[in-house]
XYZ file of N, CA, C and O in Angstrom:
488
model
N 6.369 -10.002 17.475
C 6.765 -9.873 16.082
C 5.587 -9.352 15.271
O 4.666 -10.123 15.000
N 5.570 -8.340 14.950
C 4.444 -7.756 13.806
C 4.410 -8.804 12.439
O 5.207 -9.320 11.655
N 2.679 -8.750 12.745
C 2.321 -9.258 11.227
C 1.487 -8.501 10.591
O 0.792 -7.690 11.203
N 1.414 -8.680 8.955
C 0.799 -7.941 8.375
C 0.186 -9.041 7.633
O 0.795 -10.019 7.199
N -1.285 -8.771 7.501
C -1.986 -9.861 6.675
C -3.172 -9.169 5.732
O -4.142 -8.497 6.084
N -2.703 -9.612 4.301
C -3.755 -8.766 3.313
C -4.590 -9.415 2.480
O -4.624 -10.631 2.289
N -5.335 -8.493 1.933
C -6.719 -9.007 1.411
C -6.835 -8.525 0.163
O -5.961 -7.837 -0.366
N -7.919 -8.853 -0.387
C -8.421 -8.303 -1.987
C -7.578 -8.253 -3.164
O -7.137 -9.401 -3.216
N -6.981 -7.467 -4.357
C -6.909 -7.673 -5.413
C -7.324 -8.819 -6.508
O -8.292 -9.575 -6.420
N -6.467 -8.770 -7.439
C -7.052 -9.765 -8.393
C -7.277 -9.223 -9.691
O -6.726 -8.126 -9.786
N -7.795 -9.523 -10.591
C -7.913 -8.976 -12.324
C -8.980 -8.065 -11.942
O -9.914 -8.114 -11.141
N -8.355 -6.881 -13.111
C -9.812 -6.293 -12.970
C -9.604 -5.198 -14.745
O -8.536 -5.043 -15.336
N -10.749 -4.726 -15.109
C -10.744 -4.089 -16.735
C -9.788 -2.912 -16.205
O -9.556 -2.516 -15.062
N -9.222 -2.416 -17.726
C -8.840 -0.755 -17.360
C -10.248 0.092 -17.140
O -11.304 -0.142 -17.727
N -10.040 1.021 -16.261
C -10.698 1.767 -15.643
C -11.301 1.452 -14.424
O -11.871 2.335 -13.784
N -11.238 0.145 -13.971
C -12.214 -0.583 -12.961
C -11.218 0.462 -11.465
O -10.514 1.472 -11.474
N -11.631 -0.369 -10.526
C -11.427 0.240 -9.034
C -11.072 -1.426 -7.749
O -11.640 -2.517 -7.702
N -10.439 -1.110 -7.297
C -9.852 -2.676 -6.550
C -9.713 -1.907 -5.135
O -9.421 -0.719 -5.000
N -9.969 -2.791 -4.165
C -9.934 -2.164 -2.592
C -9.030 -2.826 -1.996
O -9.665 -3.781 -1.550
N -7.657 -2.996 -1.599
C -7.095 -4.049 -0.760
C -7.099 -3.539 0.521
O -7.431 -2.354 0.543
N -6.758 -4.193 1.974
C -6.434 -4.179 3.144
C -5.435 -4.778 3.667
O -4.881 -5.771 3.194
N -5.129 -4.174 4.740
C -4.039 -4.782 5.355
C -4.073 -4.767 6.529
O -4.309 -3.701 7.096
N -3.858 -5.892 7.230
C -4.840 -6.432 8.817
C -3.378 -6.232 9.386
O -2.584 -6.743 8.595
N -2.622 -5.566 10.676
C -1.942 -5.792 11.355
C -1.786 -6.477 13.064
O -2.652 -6.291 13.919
N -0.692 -7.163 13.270
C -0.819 -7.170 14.892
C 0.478 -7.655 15.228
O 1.410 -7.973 14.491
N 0.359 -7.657 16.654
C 1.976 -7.844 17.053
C 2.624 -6.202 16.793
O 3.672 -5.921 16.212
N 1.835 -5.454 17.294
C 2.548 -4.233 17.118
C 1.852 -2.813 17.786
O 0.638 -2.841 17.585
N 2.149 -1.957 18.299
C 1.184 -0.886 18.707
C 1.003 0.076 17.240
O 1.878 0.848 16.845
N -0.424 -0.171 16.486
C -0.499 0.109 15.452
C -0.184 1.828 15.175
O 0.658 2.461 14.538
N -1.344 2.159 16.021
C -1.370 3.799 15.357
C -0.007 4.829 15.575
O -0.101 6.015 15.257
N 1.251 4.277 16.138
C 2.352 4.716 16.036
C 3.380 4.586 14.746
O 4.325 5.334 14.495
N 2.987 3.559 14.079
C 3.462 3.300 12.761
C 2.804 3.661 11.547
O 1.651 4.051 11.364
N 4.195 3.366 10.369
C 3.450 4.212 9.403
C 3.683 3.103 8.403
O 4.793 2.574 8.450
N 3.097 2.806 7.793
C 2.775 2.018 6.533
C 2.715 2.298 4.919
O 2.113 3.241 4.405
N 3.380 1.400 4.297
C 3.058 1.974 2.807
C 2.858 0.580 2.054
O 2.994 -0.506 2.616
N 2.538 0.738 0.788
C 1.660 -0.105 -0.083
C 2.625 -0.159 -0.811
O 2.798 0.963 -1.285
N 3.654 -1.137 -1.308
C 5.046 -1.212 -2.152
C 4.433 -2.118 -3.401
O 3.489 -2.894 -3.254
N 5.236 -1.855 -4.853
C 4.725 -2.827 -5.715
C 5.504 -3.199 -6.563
O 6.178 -2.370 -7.174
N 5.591 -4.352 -6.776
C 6.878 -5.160 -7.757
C 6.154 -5.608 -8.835
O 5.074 -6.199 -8.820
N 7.159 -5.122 -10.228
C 6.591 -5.302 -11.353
C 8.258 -5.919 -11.980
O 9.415 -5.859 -11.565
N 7.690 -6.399 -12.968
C 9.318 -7.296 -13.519
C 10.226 -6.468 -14.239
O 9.997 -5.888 -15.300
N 11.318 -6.462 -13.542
C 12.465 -5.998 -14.326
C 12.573 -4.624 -13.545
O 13.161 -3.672 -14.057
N 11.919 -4.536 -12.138
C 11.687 -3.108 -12.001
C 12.044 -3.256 -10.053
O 11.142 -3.901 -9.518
N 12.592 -3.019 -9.551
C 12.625 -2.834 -8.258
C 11.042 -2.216 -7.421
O 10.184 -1.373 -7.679
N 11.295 -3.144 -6.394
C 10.163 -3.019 -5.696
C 10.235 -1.434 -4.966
O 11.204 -0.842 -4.490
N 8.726 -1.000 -5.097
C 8.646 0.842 -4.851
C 7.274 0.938 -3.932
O 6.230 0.291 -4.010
N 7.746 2.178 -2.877
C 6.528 2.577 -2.434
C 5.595 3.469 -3.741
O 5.967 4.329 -4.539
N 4.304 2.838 -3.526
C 3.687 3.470 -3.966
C 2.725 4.776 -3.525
O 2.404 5.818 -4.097
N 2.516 4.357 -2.598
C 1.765 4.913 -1.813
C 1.721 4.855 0.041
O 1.472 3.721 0.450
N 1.901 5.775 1.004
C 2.324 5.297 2.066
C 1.438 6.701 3.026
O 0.855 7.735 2.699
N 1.734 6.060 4.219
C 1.028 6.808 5.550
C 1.669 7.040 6.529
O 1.779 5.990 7.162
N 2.271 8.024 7.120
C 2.596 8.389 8.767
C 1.777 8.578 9.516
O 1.091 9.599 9.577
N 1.695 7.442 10.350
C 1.161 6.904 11.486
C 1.209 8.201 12.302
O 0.080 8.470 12.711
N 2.472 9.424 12.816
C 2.262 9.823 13.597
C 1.622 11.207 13.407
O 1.027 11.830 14.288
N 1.847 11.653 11.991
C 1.246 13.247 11.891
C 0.329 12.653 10.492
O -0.183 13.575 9.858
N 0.112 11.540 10.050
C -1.287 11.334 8.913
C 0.078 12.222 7.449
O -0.680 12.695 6.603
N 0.890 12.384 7.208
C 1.397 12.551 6.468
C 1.381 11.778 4.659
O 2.245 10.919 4.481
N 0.897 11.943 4.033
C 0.579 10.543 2.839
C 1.477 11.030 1.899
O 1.481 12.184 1.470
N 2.582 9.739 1.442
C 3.075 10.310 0.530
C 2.776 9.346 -0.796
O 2.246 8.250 -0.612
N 3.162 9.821 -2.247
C 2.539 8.849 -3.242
C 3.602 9.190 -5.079
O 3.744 10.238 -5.709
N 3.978 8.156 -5.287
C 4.034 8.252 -6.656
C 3.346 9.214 -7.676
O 2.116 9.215 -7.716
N 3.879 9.828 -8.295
C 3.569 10.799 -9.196
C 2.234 9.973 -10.429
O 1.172 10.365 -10.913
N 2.782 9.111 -10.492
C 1.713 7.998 -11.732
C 0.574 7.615 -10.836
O -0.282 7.106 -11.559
N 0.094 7.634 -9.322
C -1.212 7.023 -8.584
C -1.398 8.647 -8.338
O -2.091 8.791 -9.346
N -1.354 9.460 -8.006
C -1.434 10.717 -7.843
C -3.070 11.010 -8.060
O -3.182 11.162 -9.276
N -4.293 11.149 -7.489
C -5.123 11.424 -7.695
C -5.901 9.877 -8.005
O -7.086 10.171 -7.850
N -5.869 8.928 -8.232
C -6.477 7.344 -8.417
C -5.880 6.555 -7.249
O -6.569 5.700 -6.694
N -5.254 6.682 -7.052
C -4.861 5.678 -5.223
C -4.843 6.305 -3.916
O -3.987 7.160 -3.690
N -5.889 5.905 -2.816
C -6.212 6.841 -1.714
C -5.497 5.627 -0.652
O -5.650 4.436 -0.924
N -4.889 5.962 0.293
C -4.867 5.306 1.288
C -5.225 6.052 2.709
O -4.994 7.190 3.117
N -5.997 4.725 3.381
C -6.882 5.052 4.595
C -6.683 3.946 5.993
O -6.738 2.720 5.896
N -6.510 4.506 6.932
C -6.281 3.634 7.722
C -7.605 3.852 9.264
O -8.286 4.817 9.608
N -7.456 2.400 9.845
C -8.634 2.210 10.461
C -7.968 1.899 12.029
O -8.461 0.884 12.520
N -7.112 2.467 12.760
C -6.669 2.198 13.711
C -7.311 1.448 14.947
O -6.659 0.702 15.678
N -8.902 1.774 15.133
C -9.372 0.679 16.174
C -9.493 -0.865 15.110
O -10.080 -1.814 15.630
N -9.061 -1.008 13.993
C -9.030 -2.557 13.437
C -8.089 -2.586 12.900
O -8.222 -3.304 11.909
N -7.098 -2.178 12.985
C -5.603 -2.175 13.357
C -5.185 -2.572 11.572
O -4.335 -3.286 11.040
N -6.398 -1.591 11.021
C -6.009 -2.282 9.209
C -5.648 -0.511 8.630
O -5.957 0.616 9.014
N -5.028 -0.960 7.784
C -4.908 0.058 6.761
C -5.633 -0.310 5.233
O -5.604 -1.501 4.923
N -6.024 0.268 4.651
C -6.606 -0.034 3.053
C -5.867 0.883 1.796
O -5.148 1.870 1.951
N -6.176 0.400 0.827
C -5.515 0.632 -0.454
C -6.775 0.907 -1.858
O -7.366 0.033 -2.491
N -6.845 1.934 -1.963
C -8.362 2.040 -3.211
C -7.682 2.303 -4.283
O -6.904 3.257 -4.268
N -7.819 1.596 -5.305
C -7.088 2.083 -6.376
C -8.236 2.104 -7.469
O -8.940 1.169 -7.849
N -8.228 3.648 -7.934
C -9.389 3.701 -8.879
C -8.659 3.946 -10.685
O -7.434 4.067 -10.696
N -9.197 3.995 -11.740
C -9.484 4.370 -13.092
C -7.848 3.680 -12.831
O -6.819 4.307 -12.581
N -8.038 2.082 -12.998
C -6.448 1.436 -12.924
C -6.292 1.273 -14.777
O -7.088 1.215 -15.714
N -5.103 1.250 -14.651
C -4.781 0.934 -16.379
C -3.369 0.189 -16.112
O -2.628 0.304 -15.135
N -3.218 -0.599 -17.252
C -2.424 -2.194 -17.161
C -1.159 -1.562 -16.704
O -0.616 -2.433 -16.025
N -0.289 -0.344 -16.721
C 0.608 -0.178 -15.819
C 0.815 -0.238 -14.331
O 1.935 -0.339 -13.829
N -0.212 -0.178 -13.700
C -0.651 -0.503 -12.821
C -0.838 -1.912 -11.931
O -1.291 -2.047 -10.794
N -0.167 -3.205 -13.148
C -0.302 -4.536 -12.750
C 0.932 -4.640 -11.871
O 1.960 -3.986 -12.040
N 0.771 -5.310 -11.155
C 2.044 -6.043 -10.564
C 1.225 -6.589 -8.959
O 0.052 -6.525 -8.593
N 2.558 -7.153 -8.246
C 2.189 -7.747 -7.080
C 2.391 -6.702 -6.067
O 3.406 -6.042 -5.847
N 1.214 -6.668 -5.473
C 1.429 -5.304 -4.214
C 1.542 -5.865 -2.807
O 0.816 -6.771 -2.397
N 2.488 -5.280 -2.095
C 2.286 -5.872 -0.822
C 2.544 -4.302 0.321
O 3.201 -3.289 0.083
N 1.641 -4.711 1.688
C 1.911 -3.696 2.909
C 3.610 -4.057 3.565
O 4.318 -5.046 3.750
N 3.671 -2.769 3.724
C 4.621 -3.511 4.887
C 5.032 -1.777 6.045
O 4.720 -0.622 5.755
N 5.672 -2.195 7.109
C 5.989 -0.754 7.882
C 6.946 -0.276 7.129
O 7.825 -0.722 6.393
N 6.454 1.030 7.597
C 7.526 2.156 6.430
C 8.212 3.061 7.188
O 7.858 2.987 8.365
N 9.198 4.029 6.954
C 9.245 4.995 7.166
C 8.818 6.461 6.143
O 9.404 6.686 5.084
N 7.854 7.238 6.620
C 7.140 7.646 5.817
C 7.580 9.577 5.658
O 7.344 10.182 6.704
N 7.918 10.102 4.971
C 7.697 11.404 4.918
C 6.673 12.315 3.492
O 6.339 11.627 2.527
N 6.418 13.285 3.514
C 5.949 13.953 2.323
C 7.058 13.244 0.703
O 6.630 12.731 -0.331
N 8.144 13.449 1.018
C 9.148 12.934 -0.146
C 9.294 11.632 -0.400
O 9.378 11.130 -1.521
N 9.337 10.843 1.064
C 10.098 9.342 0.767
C 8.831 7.825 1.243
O 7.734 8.040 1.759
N 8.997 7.384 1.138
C 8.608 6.202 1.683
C 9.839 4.873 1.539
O 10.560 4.770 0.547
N 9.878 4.195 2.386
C 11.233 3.194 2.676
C 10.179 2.052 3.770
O 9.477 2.245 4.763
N 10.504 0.970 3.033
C 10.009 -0.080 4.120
C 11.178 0.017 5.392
O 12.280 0.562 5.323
N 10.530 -0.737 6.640
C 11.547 -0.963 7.306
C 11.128 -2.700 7.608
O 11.383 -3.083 8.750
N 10.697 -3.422 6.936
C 10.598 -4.765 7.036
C 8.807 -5.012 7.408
O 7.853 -4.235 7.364
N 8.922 -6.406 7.758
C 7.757 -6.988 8.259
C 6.658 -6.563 7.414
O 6.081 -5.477 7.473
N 6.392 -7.655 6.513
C 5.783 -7.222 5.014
C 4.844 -8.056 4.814
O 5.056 -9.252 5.016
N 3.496 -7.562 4.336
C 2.171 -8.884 3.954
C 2.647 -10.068 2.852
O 3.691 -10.418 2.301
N 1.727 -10.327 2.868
C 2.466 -11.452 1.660
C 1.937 -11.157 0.534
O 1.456 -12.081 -0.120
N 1.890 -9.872 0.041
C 1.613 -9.451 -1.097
C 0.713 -10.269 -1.975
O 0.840 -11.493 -1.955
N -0.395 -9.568 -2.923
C -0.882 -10.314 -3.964
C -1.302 -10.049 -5.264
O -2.223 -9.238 -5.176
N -1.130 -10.270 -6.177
C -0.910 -9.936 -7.800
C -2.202 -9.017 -8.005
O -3.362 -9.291 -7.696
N -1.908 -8.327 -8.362
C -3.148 -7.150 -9.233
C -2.892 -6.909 -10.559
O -2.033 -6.134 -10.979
N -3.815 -7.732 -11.371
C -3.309 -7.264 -12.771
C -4.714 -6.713 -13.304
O -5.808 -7.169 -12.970
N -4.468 -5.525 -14.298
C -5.212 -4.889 -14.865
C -5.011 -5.126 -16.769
O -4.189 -4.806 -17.628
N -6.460 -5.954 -16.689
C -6.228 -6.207 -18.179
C -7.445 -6.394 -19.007
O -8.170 -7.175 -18.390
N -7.963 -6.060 -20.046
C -9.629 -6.290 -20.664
C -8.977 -7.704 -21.182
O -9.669 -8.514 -21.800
């Protein structure tokens, strides 16, 4: 059974920069593709940002477009999340989970970190 287990966020000013990770196992990693989903209230949970595992394909929200990089580390079976020059739209609870990933779409297909709140606020 794949797990996904994540790290980092937390408060940070507008403009600041936040690094999360996401530790996987129970799974043959570098065949999968992963994305960074984020739930904000009143708003359905969305990829934000995501990775194909098999051709490095990244796809991303028009609003992180140039401030959110995602990078993955296949011999430590983690993927990461950099989110730079954040501003309070940007708050909500983010979590990893496997995706199916193209240039257009990102779609979880389950088995999800346990997400953790990132709020951006002076």
């Amino acid at each position: 059974q794949p797990r996904l287990v994540e790290s980092g966020g937390g408060l940070v000013q507008p403009g600041g920069s936040l690094r999360r990770s996401c530790v996987a196992s129970g799974l043959r990693w570098d065949s999968y593709s992963i994305g960074w989903f984020r739930q904000t209230p009143g708003k359905e949970r969305e990829g934000v940002i995501c990775n194909n595992g098999r051709d490095n394909t990244t796809y991303s929200i028009d609003a992180v477009k140039g401030r959110f990089f995602i990078s993955r580390d296949n011999a430590k079976n983690t993927v990461y999340l950099q989110m730079n020059s954040l501003t309070p739209e940007d708050t909500g609870v983010y979590y990893c989970a496997l995706a199916v990933v193209s240039a257009y779409t990102c779609h979880d297909i389950g088995s999800w970190g346990q997400g953790t709140q990132v709020t951006v606020s002076s």
